Structure formats: structure tokens, C-alpha cells
Amino acid sequence: MTQKPLRIGVLGYRFMGKAHANALARLPMFFPDAPAVERHTLVGRDEDALADA
């Protein structure tokens, strides 16, 4: 049975946002049965920096 992807929203795009995105990308390494992760929403204060992220 195929699981639906887990849709994730991230608050922030600098250090901690990158750290959490990196951890989510490596989730299957530690939890082989984890669903696929879809980065759905990214939230930040600076619209130009957010577009670059």
C-alpha cells in the first residue's frame, strides 16, 4: 500500500530552516517506513529572500 506524501510547511529559510529541510531529506535513512516528504509551504519575512530560498 502506497502512503500519501507527508506535506510539510517550514517557518524560516535561513539556518534553522535549512537544518530542518536537511533532516527531512534524510528521514528515510533513519526511518525506512517513513512516508515521502513534500515541502509544501515556506514562510518568511523577506519576500525577495523567500523567493530565492
PDB file of N, CA, C and O in Angstrom:
ATOM      1  N   MET A   1       0.843  -1.186   0.000  1.00  0.00           N
ATOM      2  CA  MET A   1       0.000   0.000   0.000  1.00  0.00           C
ATOM      3  C   MET A   1       0.888   1.249   0.000  1.00  0.00           C
ATOM      4  O   MET A   1       1.757   1.399   0.837  1.00  0.00           O
ATOM      5  N   THR A   2       0.658   2.145  -0.924  1.00  0.00           N
ATOM      6  CA  THR A   2       1.453   3.362  -1.026  1.00  0.00           C
ATOM      7  C   THR A   2       0.890   4.426  -0.099  1.00  0.00           C
ATOM      8  O   THR A   2      -0.308   4.680  -0.092  1.00  0.00           O
ATOM      9  N   GLN A   3       1.772   5.040   0.669  1.00  0.00           N
ATOM     10  CA  GLN A   3       1.350   6.112   1.571  1.00  0.00           C
ATOM     11  C   GLN A   3       1.333   7.429   0.821  1.00  0.00           C
ATOM     12  O   GLN A   3       2.134   7.660  -0.082  1.00  0.00           O
ATOM     13  N   LYS A   4       0.440   8.302   1.227  1.00  0.00           N
ATOM     14  CA  LYS A   4       0.446   9.660   0.682  1.00  0.00           C
ATOM     15  C   LYS A   4       1.671  10.385   1.220  1.00  0.00           C
ATOM     16  O   LYS A   4       2.111  10.112   2.334  1.00  0.00           O
ATOM     17  N   PRO A   5       2.221  11.312   0.443  1.00  0.00           N
ATOM     18  CA  PRO A   5       3.369  12.068   0.964  1.00  0.00           C
ATOM     19  C   PRO A   5       2.956  12.942   2.150  1.00  0.00           C
ATOM     20  O   PRO A   5       1.820  13.413   2.227  1.00  0.00           O
ATOM     21  N   LEU A   6       3.877  13.130   3.052  1.00  0.00           N
ATOM     22  CA  LEU A   6       3.669  13.995   4.203  1.00  0.00           C
ATOM     23  C   LEU A   6       3.971  15.414   3.761  1.00  0.00           C
ATOM     24  O   LEU A   6       5.097  15.729   3.366  1.00  0.00           O
ATOM     25  N   ARG A   7       2.985  16.292   3.780  1.00  0.00           N
ATOM     26  CA  ARG A   7       3.157  17.674   3.320  1.00  0.00           C
ATOM     27  C   ARG A   7       3.633  18.525   4.486  1.00  0.00           C
ATOM     28  O   ARG A   7       3.003  18.581   5.530  1.00  0.00           O
ATOM     29  N   ILE A   8       4.768  19.188   4.299  1.00  0.00           N
ATOM     30  CA  ILE A   8       5.439  19.930   5.367  1.00  0.00           C
ATOM     31  C   ILE A   8       5.458  21.418   5.049  1.00  0.00           C
ATOM     32  O   ILE A   8       5.717  21.822   3.920  1.00  0.00           O
ATOM     33  N   GLY A   9       5.226  22.223   6.064  1.00  0.00           N
ATOM     34  CA  GLY A   9       5.426  23.662   5.983  1.00  0.00           C
ATOM     35  C   GLY A   9       6.609  24.030   6.852  1.00  0.00           C
ATOM     36  O   GLY A   9       6.774  23.480   7.947  1.00  0.00           O
ATOM     37  N   VAL A  10       7.463  24.924   6.388  1.00  0.00           N
ATOM     38  CA  VAL A  10       8.656  25.324   7.140  1.00  0.00           C
ATOM     39  C   VAL A  10       8.573  26.820   7.419  1.00  0.00           C
ATOM     40  O   VAL A  10       8.342  27.616   6.515  1.00  0.00           O
ATOM     41  N   LEU A  11       8.771  27.184   8.675  1.00  0.00           N
ATOM     42  CA  LEU A  11       8.832  28.590   9.070  1.00  0.00           C
ATOM     43  C   LEU A  11      10.293  28.986   9.097  1.00  0.00           C
ATOM     44  O   LEU A  11      11.054  28.501   9.938  1.00  0.00           O
ATOM     45  N   GLY A  12      10.689  29.826   8.176  1.00  0.00           N
ATOM     46  CA  GLY A  12      12.077  30.276   8.118  1.00  0.00           C
ATOM     47  C   GLY A  12      12.850  29.562   7.038  1.00  0.00           C
ATOM     48  O   GLY A  12      12.563  28.426   6.694  1.00  0.00           O
ATOM     49  N   TYR A  13      13.831  30.239   6.491  1.00  0.00           N
ATOM     50  CA  TYR A  13      14.587  29.709   5.362  1.00  0.00           C
ATOM     51  C   TYR A  13      16.088  29.874   5.560  1.00  0.00           C
ATOM     52  O   TYR A  13      16.867  29.491   4.713  1.00  0.00           O
ATOM     53  N   ARG A  14      16.481  30.406   6.673  1.00  0.00           N
ATOM     54  CA  ARG A  14      17.921  30.563   6.916  1.00  0.00           C
ATOM     55  C   ARG A  14      18.441  29.346   7.665  1.00  0.00           C
ATOM     56  O   ARG A  14      18.109  28.225   7.313  1.00  0.00           O
ATOM     57  N   PHE A  15      19.252  29.527   8.679  1.00  0.00           N
ATOM     58  CA  PHE A  15      19.950  28.408   9.311  1.00  0.00           C
ATOM     59  C   PHE A  15      19.020  27.285   9.757  1.00  0.00           C
ATOM     60  O   PHE A  15      19.196  26.128   9.371  1.00  0.00           O
ATOM     61  N   MET A  16      18.031  27.584  10.583  1.00  0.00           N
ATOM     62  CA  MET A  16      17.174  26.520  11.117  1.00  0.00           C
ATOM     63  C   MET A  16      16.275  25.929  10.041  1.00  0.00           C
ATOM     64  O   MET A  16      16.005  24.730  10.044  1.00  0.00           O
ATOM     65  N   GLY A  17      15.820  26.740   9.119  1.00  0.00           N
ATOM     66  CA  GLY A  17      15.022  26.211   8.012  1.00  0.00           C
ATOM     67  C   GLY A  17      15.826  25.229   7.183  1.00  0.00           C
ATOM     68  O   GLY A  17      15.339  24.157   6.801  1.00  0.00           O
ATOM     69  N   LYS A  18      17.081  25.577   6.908  1.00  0.00           N
ATOM     70  CA  LYS A  18      17.962  24.670   6.160  1.00  0.00           C
ATOM     71  C   LYS A  18      18.249  23.405   6.961  1.00  0.00           C
ATOM     72  O   LYS A  18      18.285  22.309   6.405  1.00  0.00           O
ATOM     73  N   ALA A  19      18.459  23.555   8.261  1.00  0.00           N
ATOM     74  CA  ALA A  19      18.740  22.395   9.109  1.00  0.00           C
ATOM     75  C   ALA A  19      17.555  21.432   9.120  1.00  0.00           C
ATOM     76  O   ALA A  19      17.727  20.212   9.000  1.00  0.00           O
ATOM     77  N   HIS A  20      16.348  21.966   9.239  1.00  0.00           N
ATOM     78  CA  HIS A  20      15.168  21.103   9.256  1.00  0.00           C
ATOM     79  C   HIS A  20      14.911  20.484   7.877  1.00  0.00           C
ATOM     80  O   HIS A  20      14.522  19.318   7.780  1.00  0.00           O
ATOM     81  N   ALA A  21      15.116  21.235   6.809  1.00  0.00           N
ATOM     82  CA  ALA A  21      14.945  20.682   5.465  1.00  0.00           C
ATOM     83  C   ALA A  21      15.939  19.544   5.229  1.00  0.00           C
ATOM     84  O   ALA A  21      15.595  18.515   4.640  1.00  0.00           O
ATOM     85  N   ASN A  22      17.162  19.711   5.703  1.00  0.00           N
ATOM     86  CA  ASN A  22      18.186  18.675   5.586  1.00  0.00           C
ATOM     87  C   ASN A  22      17.755  17.427   6.369  1.00  0.00           C
ATOM     88  O   ASN A  22      17.884  16.300   5.881  1.00  0.00           O
ATOM     89  N   ALA A  23      17.242  17.618   7.566  1.00  0.00           N
ATOM     90  CA  ALA A  23      16.795  16.481   8.378  1.00  0.00           C
ATOM     91  C   ALA A  23      15.638  15.747   7.706  1.00  0.00           C
ATOM     92  O   ALA A  23      15.599  14.513   7.693  1.00  0.00           O
ATOM     93  N   LEU A  24      14.714  16.492   7.141  1.00  0.00           N
ATOM     94  CA  LEU A  24      13.575  15.855   6.461  1.00  0.00           C
ATOM     95  C   LEU A  24      14.026  15.067   5.240  1.00  0.00           C
ATOM     96  O   LEU A  24      13.483  14.006   4.944  1.00  0.00           O
ATOM     97  N   ALA A  25      15.020  15.572   4.530  1.00  0.00           N
ATOM     98  CA  ALA A  25      15.529  14.873   3.350  1.00  0.00           C
ATOM     99  C   ALA A  25      16.190  13.553   3.736  1.00  0.00           C
ATOM    100  O   ALA A  25      16.213  12.610   2.948  1.00  0.00           O
ATOM    101  N   ARG A  26      16.727  13.470   4.951  1.00  0.00           N
ATOM    102  CA  ARG A  26      17.413  12.264   5.406  1.00  0.00           C
ATOM    103  C   ARG A  26      16.524  11.360   6.264  1.00  0.00           C
ATOM    104  O   ARG A  26      16.990  10.358   6.808  1.00  0.00           O
ATOM    105  N   LEU A  27      15.284  11.690   6.381  1.00  0.00           N
ATOM    106  CA  LEU A  27      14.355  10.919   7.206  1.00  0.00           C
ATOM    107  C   LEU A  27      14.357   9.423   6.869  1.00  0.00           C
ATOM    108  O   LEU A  27      14.420   8.590   7.777  1.00  0.00           O
ATOM    109  N   PRO A  28      14.315   9.030   5.590  1.00  0.00           N
ATOM    110  CA  PRO A  28      14.303   7.591   5.270  1.00  0.00           C
ATOM    111  C   PRO A  28      15.563   6.851   5.724  1.00  0.00           C
ATOM    112  O   PRO A  28      15.518   5.630   5.921  1.00  0.00           O
ATOM    113  N   MET A  29      16.657   7.554   5.903  1.00  0.00           N
ATOM    114  CA  MET A  29      17.892   6.916   6.367  1.00  0.00           C
ATOM    115  C   MET A  29      17.699   6.342   7.775  1.00  0.00           C
ATOM    116  O   MET A  29      18.244   5.295   8.114  1.00  0.00           O
ATOM    117  N   PHE A  30      16.911   7.020   8.582  1.00  0.00           N
ATOM    118  CA  PHE A  30      16.702   6.610   9.966  1.00  0.00           C
ATOM    119  C   PHE A  30      15.378   5.890  10.176  1.00  0.00           C
ATOM    120  O   PHE A  30      15.230   5.097  11.101  1.00  0.00           O
ATOM    121  N   PHE A  31      14.389   6.210   9.337  1.00  0.00           N
ATOM    122  CA  PHE A  31      13.059   5.611   9.449  1.00  0.00           C
ATOM    123  C   PHE A  31      12.638   5.111   8.071  1.00  0.00           C
ATOM    124  O   PHE A  31      11.946   5.816   7.328  1.00  0.00           O
ATOM    125  N   PRO A  32      13.024   3.893   7.702  1.00  0.00           N
ATOM    126  CA  PRO A  32      12.758   3.382   6.358  1.00  0.00           C
ATOM    127  C   PRO A  32      11.273   3.343   5.983  1.00  0.00           C
ATOM    128  O   PRO A  32      10.934   3.433   4.805  1.00  0.00           O
ATOM    129  N   ASP A  33      10.396   3.225   6.962  1.00  0.00           N
ATOM    130  CA  ASP A  33       8.958   3.163   6.677  1.00  0.00           C
ATOM    131  C   ASP A  33       8.292   4.537   6.654  1.00  0.00           C
ATOM    132  O   ASP A  33       7.075   4.622   6.502  1.00  0.00           O
ATOM    133  N   ALA A  34       9.067   5.590   6.822  1.00  0.00           N
ATOM    134  CA  ALA A  34       8.503   6.941   6.834  1.00  0.00           C
ATOM    135  C   ALA A  34       7.937   7.279   5.456  1.00  0.00           C
ATOM    136  O   ALA A  34       8.462   6.848   4.430  1.00  0.00           O
ATOM    137  N   PRO A  35       6.857   8.060   5.427  1.00  0.00           N
ATOM    138  CA  PRO A  35       6.313   8.453   4.124  1.00  0.00           C
ATOM    139  C   PRO A  35       7.246   9.438   3.420  1.00  0.00           C
ATOM    140  O   PRO A  35       8.118  10.054   4.050  1.00  0.00           O
ATOM    141  N   ALA A  36       7.057   9.585   2.134  1.00  0.00           N
ATOM    142  CA  ALA A  36       7.797  10.603   1.379  1.00  0.00           C
ATOM    143  C   ALA A  36       7.419  11.977   1.930  1.00  0.00           C
ATOM    144  O   ALA A  36       6.310  12.185   2.414  1.00  0.00           O
ATOM    145  N   VAL A  37       8.344  12.907   1.856  1.00  0.00           N
ATOM    146  CA  VAL A  37       8.108  14.258   2.372  1.00  0.00           C
ATOM    147  C   VAL A  37       7.981  15.224   1.204  1.00  0.00           C
ATOM    148  O   VAL A  37       8.828  15.251   0.312  1.00  0.00           O
ATOM    149  N   GLU A  38       6.921  15.997   1.205  1.00  0.00           N
ATOM    150  CA  GLU A  38       6.704  17.035   0.188  1.00  0.00           C
ATOM    151  C   GLU A  38       6.789  18.387   0.884  1.00  0.00           C
ATOM    152  O   GLU A  38       5.990  18.690   1.766  1.00  0.00           O
ATOM    153  N   ARG A  39       7.786  19.176   0.500  1.00  0.00           N
ATOM    154  CA  ARG A  39       7.900  20.526   1.079  1.00  0.00           C
ATOM    155  C   ARG A  39       6.852  21.393   0.412  1.00  0.00           C
ATOM    156  O   ARG A  39       6.987  21.778  -0.734  1.00  0.00           O
ATOM    157  N   HIS A  40       5.830  21.703   1.163  1.00  0.00           N
ATOM    158  CA  HIS A  40       4.650  22.339   0.605  1.00  0.00           C
ATOM    159  C   HIS A  40       4.657  23.857   0.757  1.00  0.00           C
ATOM    160  O   HIS A  40       4.364  24.577  -0.184  1.00  0.00           O
ATOM    161  N   THR A  41       4.987  24.355   1.925  1.00  0.00           N
ATOM    162  CA  THR A  41       4.885  25.783   2.213  1.00  0.00           C
ATOM    163  C   THR A  41       6.154  26.270   2.913  1.00  0.00           C
ATOM    164  O   THR A  41       6.640  25.616   3.821  1.00  0.00           O
ATOM    165  N   LEU A  42       6.649  27.421   2.479  1.00  0.00           N
ATOM    166  CA  LEU A  42       7.797  28.065   3.109  1.00  0.00           C
ATOM    167  C   LEU A  42       7.376  29.474   3.497  1.00  0.00           C
ATOM    168  O   LEU A  42       6.838  30.203   2.669  1.00  0.00           O
ATOM    169  N   VAL A  43       7.592  29.828   4.751  1.00  0.00           N
ATOM    170  CA  VAL A  43       7.154  31.119   5.269  1.00  0.00           C
ATOM    171  C   VAL A  43       8.368  31.914   5.730  1.00  0.00           C
ATOM    172  O   VAL A  43       9.273  31.375   6.362  1.00  0.00           O
ATOM    173  N   GLY A  44       8.393  33.209   5.401  1.00  0.00           N
ATOM    174  CA  GLY A  44       9.473  34.084   5.838  1.00  0.00           C
ATOM    175  C   GLY A  44       9.049  35.542   5.768  1.00  0.00           C
ATOM    176  O   GLY A  44       7.976  35.864   5.277  1.00  0.00           O
ATOM    177  N   ARG A  45       9.907  36.423   6.252  1.00  0.00           N
ATOM    178  CA  ARG A  45       9.579  37.849   6.305  1.00  0.00           C
ATOM    179  C   ARG A  45      10.008  38.625   5.074  1.00  0.00           C
ATOM    180  O   ARG A  45       9.351  39.577   4.686  1.00  0.00           O
ATOM    181  N   ASP A  46      11.143  38.255   4.466  1.00  0.00           N
ATOM    182  CA  ASP A  46      11.697  38.997   3.346  1.00  0.00           C
ATOM    183  C   ASP A  46      11.284  38.319   2.036  1.00  0.00           C
ATOM    184  O   ASP A  46      11.734  37.219   1.724  1.00  0.00           O
ATOM    185  N   GLU A  47      10.403  38.964   1.291  1.00  0.00           N
ATOM    186  CA  GLU A  47       9.827  38.341   0.094  1.00  0.00           C
ATOM    187  C   GLU A  47      10.884  37.976  -0.953  1.00  0.00           C
ATOM    188  O   GLU A  47      10.803  36.908  -1.566  1.00  0.00           O
ATOM    189  N   ASP A  48      11.883  38.825  -1.158  1.00  0.00           N
ATOM    190  CA  ASP A  48      12.942  38.505  -2.141  1.00  0.00           C
ATOM    191  C   ASP A  48      13.783  37.321  -1.681  1.00  0.00           C
ATOM    192  O   ASP A  48      14.082  36.429  -2.476  1.00  0.00           O
ATOM    193  N   ALA A  49      14.171  37.301  -0.398  1.00  0.00           N
ATOM    194  CA  ALA A  49      14.970  36.197   0.117  1.00  0.00           C
ATOM    195  C   ALA A  49      14.149  34.905   0.104  1.00  0.00           C
ATOM    196  O   ALA A  49      14.660  33.825  -0.162  1.00  0.00           O
ATOM    197  N   LEU A  50      12.860  35.036   0.360  1.00  0.00           N
ATOM    198  CA  LEU A  50      11.975  33.880   0.337  1.00  0.00           C
ATOM    199  C   LEU A  50      11.880  33.292  -1.067  1.00  0.00           C
ATOM    200  O   LEU A  50      11.933  32.074  -1.244  1.00  0.00           O
ATOM    201  N   ALA A  51      11.804  34.145  -2.065  1.00  0.00           N
ATOM    202  CA  ALA A  51      11.763  33.690  -3.467  1.00  0.00           C
ATOM    203  C   ALA A  51      13.065  32.967  -3.831  1.00  0.00           C
ATOM    204  O   ALA A  51      13.038  31.963  -4.542  1.00  0.00           O
ATOM    205  N   ASP A  52      14.196  33.458  -3.332  1.00  0.00           N
ATOM    206  CA  ASP A  52      15.479  32.799  -3.599  1.00  0.00           C
ATOM    207  C   ASP A  52      15.578  31.431  -2.919  1.00  0.00           C
ATOM    208  O   ASP A  52      16.187  30.521  -3.462  1.00  0.00           O
ATOM    209  N   ALA A  53      14.990  31.330  -1.735  1.00  0.00           N
ATOM    210  CA  ALA A  53      15.054  30.081  -0.969  1.00  0.00           C
ATOM    211  C   ALA A  53      14.236  29.021  -1.666  1.00  0.00           C
ATOM    212  O   ALA A  53      14.523  27.853  -1.634  1.00  0.00           O
TER     213      ALA A  53
END
